[in-house]
Amino acid sequence: MRYVFECLECGVHYLPPEGMSYPDGPASPVWCTVCQGLMCQRGIPEPAAAAAVALAAAKAALTARTLQADEATPDVRPSRPARTRRARSGPSSARSKLG
Protein backbone atom coordinates (compact mmCIF):
# COMPACT_ATOMS: atom_id res chain seq x y z
CA MET A 1 0.00 0.00 0.00
CA ARG A 2 1.12 3.55 -0.64
CA TYR A 3 0.85 6.86 1.14
CA VAL A 4 -1.69 9.49 0.05
CA PHE A 5 -0.84 13.12 0.80
CA GLU A 6 -2.68 16.44 0.57
CA CYS A 7 -0.82 19.43 -0.88
CA LEU A 8 -0.63 22.35 1.54
CA GLU A 9 -0.68 24.90 -1.31
CA CYS A 10 -3.44 23.77 -3.67
CA GLY A 11 -5.24 21.15 -1.52
CA VAL A 12 -5.08 18.36 -4.10
CA HIS A 13 -4.59 14.77 -2.92
CA TYR A 14 -1.65 13.08 -4.58
CA LEU A 15 0.04 9.71 -4.61
CA PRO A 16 3.86 9.95 -4.73
CA PRO A 17 6.06 7.03 -5.84
CA GLU A 18 6.65 4.27 -3.29
CA GLY A 19 10.30 5.23 -2.85
CA MET A 20 9.30 8.90 -2.25
CA SER A 21 11.63 10.00 -5.07
CA TYR A 22 11.08 11.27 -8.59
CA PRO A 23 13.68 11.04 -11.39
CA ASP A 24 14.60 14.70 -10.79
CA GLY A 25 14.68 14.61 -6.98
CA PRO A 26 12.89 13.54 -3.78
CA ALA A 27 9.11 13.58 -3.49
CA SER A 28 7.60 16.02 -1.03
CA PRO A 29 5.06 14.94 1.61
CA VAL A 30 3.97 18.61 1.81
CA TRP A 31 3.53 19.70 -1.84
CA CYS A 32 2.27 18.03 -5.01
CA THR A 33 4.64 17.87 -8.00
CA VAL A 34 3.33 21.11 -9.53
CA CYS A 35 3.59 23.11 -6.32
CA GLN A 36 6.91 21.50 -5.46
CA GLY A 37 8.31 22.70 -8.79
CA LEU A 38 6.96 26.21 -8.20
CA MET A 39 8.38 26.38 -4.69
CA CYS A 40 11.76 25.14 -5.93
CA GLN A 41 11.79 27.87 -8.61
CA ARG A 42 10.96 30.51 -5.99
CA GLY A 43 13.62 29.18 -3.63
CA ILE A 44 11.19 28.36 -0.82
CA PRO A 45 12.38 25.39 1.27
CA GLU A 46 10.03 22.63 2.37
CA PRO A 47 8.92 23.15 6.00
CA ALA A 48 10.52 20.31 7.95
CA ALA A 49 7.88 20.25 10.71
CA ALA A 50 5.03 20.06 8.20
CA ALA A 51 6.82 17.27 6.30
CA ALA A 52 7.25 15.26 9.51
CA VAL A 53 3.60 15.70 10.45
CA ALA A 54 2.45 14.74 6.92
CA LEU A 55 4.56 11.58 6.93
CA ALA A 56 3.33 10.60 10.39
CA ALA A 57 -0.31 11.15 9.39
CA ALA A 58 0.13 9.14 6.18
CA LYS A 59 1.77 6.27 8.08
CA ALA A 60 -1.04 6.26 10.66
CA ALA A 61 -3.69 6.23 7.95
CA LEU A 62 -1.93 3.40 6.12
CA THR A 63 -1.70 1.37 9.33
CA ALA A 64 -5.40 1.93 10.03
CA ARG A 65 -6.34 0.82 6.51
CA THR A 66 -4.29 -2.37 6.77
CA LEU A 67 -5.79 -3.17 10.19
CA GLN A 68 -9.31 -2.69 8.79
CA ALA A 69 -8.50 -4.98 5.87
CA ASP A 70 -7.20 -7.65 8.27
CA GLU A 71 -10.29 -7.45 10.47
CA ALA A 72 -12.74 -7.87 7.58
CA THR A 73 -15.57 -10.24 8.38
CA PRO A 74 -15.25 -13.68 6.81
CA ASP A 75 -17.73 -14.91 4.22
CA VAL A 76 -20.27 -17.02 6.12
CA ARG A 77 -22.41 -18.07 3.17
CA PRO A 78 -22.88 -21.83 2.71
CA SER A 79 -20.58 -23.52 0.24
CA ARG A 80 -23.49 -25.18 -1.61
CA PRO A 81 -27.00 -23.92 -2.27
CA ALA A 82 -29.77 -25.38 -0.15
CA ARG A 83 -31.57 -28.42 -1.52
CA THR A 84 -34.91 -27.51 -2.99
CA ARG A 85 -38.14 -29.46 -2.60
CA ARG A 86 -37.87 -30.69 -6.16
CA ALA A 87 -34.38 -32.06 -5.52
CA ARG A 88 -35.68 -34.12 -2.59
CA SER A 89 -38.62 -35.59 -4.47
CA GLY A 90 -36.80 -37.23 -7.39
CA PRO A 91 -36.66 -40.93 -8.27
CA SER A 92 -33.69 -41.49 -6.01
CA SER A 93 -35.68 -40.47 -2.95
CA ALA A 94 -38.48 -42.90 -3.90
CA ARG A 95 -35.99 -45.76 -4.16
CA SER A 96 -34.59 -44.99 -0.74
CA LYS A 97 -38.09 -45.07 0.77
CA LEU A 98 -38.94 -48.42 -0.81
CA GLY A 99 -35.73 -50.21 0.10
JSON list of C-alpha atoms in Angstrom, two decimals, residues 4-17 20 22 24-41 44 46-47 54:
[
{"chain": "A", "resi": 4, "resn": "VAL", "atom": "CA", "xyz": [-1.69, 9.49, 0.05]},
{"chain": "A", "resi": 5, "resn": "PHE", "atom": "CA", "xyz": [-0.84, 13.12, 0.80]},
{"chain": "A", "resi": 6, "resn": "GLU", "atom": "CA", "xyz": [-2.68, 16.44, 0.57]},
{"chain": "A", "resi": 7, "resn": "CYS", "atom": "CA", "xyz": [-0.82, 19.43, -0.88]},
{"chain": "A", "resi": 8, "resn": "LEU", "atom": "CA", "xyz": [-0.63, 22.35, 1.54]},
{"chain": "A", "resi": 9, "resn": "GLU", "atom": "CA", "xyz": [-0.68, 24.90, -1.31]},
{"chain": "A", "resi": 10, "resn": "CYS", "atom": "CA", "xyz": [-3.44, 23.77, -3.67]},
{"chain": "A", "resi": 11, "resn": "GLY", "atom": "CA", "xyz": [-5.24, 21.15, -1.52]},
{"chain": "A", "resi": 12, "resn": "VAL", "atom": "CA", "xyz": [-5.08, 18.36, -4.10]},
{"chain": "A", "resi": 13, "resn": "HIS", "atom": "CA", "xyz": [-4.59, 14.77, -2.92]},
{"chain": "A", "resi": 14, "resn": "TYR", "atom": "CA", "xyz": [-1.65, 13.08, -4.58]},
{"chain": "A", "resi": 15, "resn": "LEU", "atom": "CA", "xyz": [0.04, 9.71, -4.61]},
{"chain": "A", "resi": 16, "resn": "PRO", "atom": "CA", "xyz": [3.86, 9.95, -4.73]},
{"chain": "A", "resi": 17, "resn": "PRO", "atom": "CA", "xyz": [6.06, 7.03, -5.84]},
{"chain": "A", "resi": 20, "resn": "MET", "atom": "CA", "xyz": [9.30, 8.90, -2.25]},
{"chain": "A", "resi": 22, "resn": "TYR", "atom": "CA", "xyz": [11.08, 11.27, -8.59]},
{"chain": "A", "resi": 24, "resn": "ASP", "atom": "CA", "xyz": [14.60, 14.70, -10.79]},
{"chain": "A", "resi": 25, "resn": "GLY", "atom": "CA", "xyz": [14.68, 14.61, -6.98]},
{"chain": "A", "resi": 26, "resn": "PRO", "atom": "CA", "xyz": [12.89, 13.54, -3.78]},
{"chain": "A", "resi": 27, "resn": "ALA", "atom": "CA", "xyz": [9.11, 13.58, -3.49]},
{"chain": "A", "resi": 28, "resn": "SER", "atom": "CA", "xyz": [7.60, 16.02, -1.03]},
{"chain": "A", "resi": 29, "resn": "PRO", "atom": "CA", "xyz": [5.06, 14.94, 1.61]},
{"chain": "A", "resi": 30, "resn": "VAL", "atom": "CA", "xyz": [3.97, 18.61, 1.81]},
{"chain": "A", "resi": 31, "resn": "TRP", "atom": "CA", "xyz": [3.53, 19.70, -1.84]},
{"chain": "A", "resi": 32, "resn": "CYS", "atom": "CA", "xyz": [2.27, 18.03, -5.01]},
{"chain": "A", "resi": 33, "resn": "THR", "atom": "CA", "xyz": [4.64, 17.87, -8.00]},
{"chain": "A", "resi": 34, "resn": "VAL", "atom": "CA", "xyz": [3.33, 21.11, -9.53]},
{"chain": "A", "resi": 35, "resn": "CYS", "atom": "CA", "xyz": [3.59, 23.11, -6.32]},
{"chain": "A", "resi": 36, "resn": "GLN", "atom": "CA", "xyz": [6.91, 21.50, -5.46]},
{"chain": "A", "resi": 37, "resn": "GLY", "atom": "CA", "xyz": [8.31, 22.70, -8.79]},
{"chain": "A", "resi": 38, "resn": "LEU", "atom": "CA", "xyz": [6.96, 26.21, -8.20]},
{"chain": "A", "resi": 39, "resn": "MET", "atom": "CA", "xyz": [8.38, 26.38, -4.69]},
{"chain": "A", "resi": 40, "resn": "CYS", "atom": "CA", "xyz": [11.76, 25.14, -5.93]},
{"chain": "A", "resi": 41, "resn": "GLN", "atom": "CA", "xyz": [11.79, 27.87, -8.61]},
{"chain": "A", "resi": 44, "resn": "ILE", "atom": "CA", "xyz": [11.19, 28.36, -0.82]},
{"chain": "A", "resi": 46, "resn": "GLU", "atom": "CA", "xyz": [10.03, 22.63, 2.37]},
{"chain": "A", "resi": 47, "resn": "PRO", "atom": "CA", "xyz": [8.92, 23.15, 6.00]},
{"chain": "A", "resi": 54, "resn": "ALA", "atom": "CA", "xyz": [2.45, 14.74, 6.92]}
]
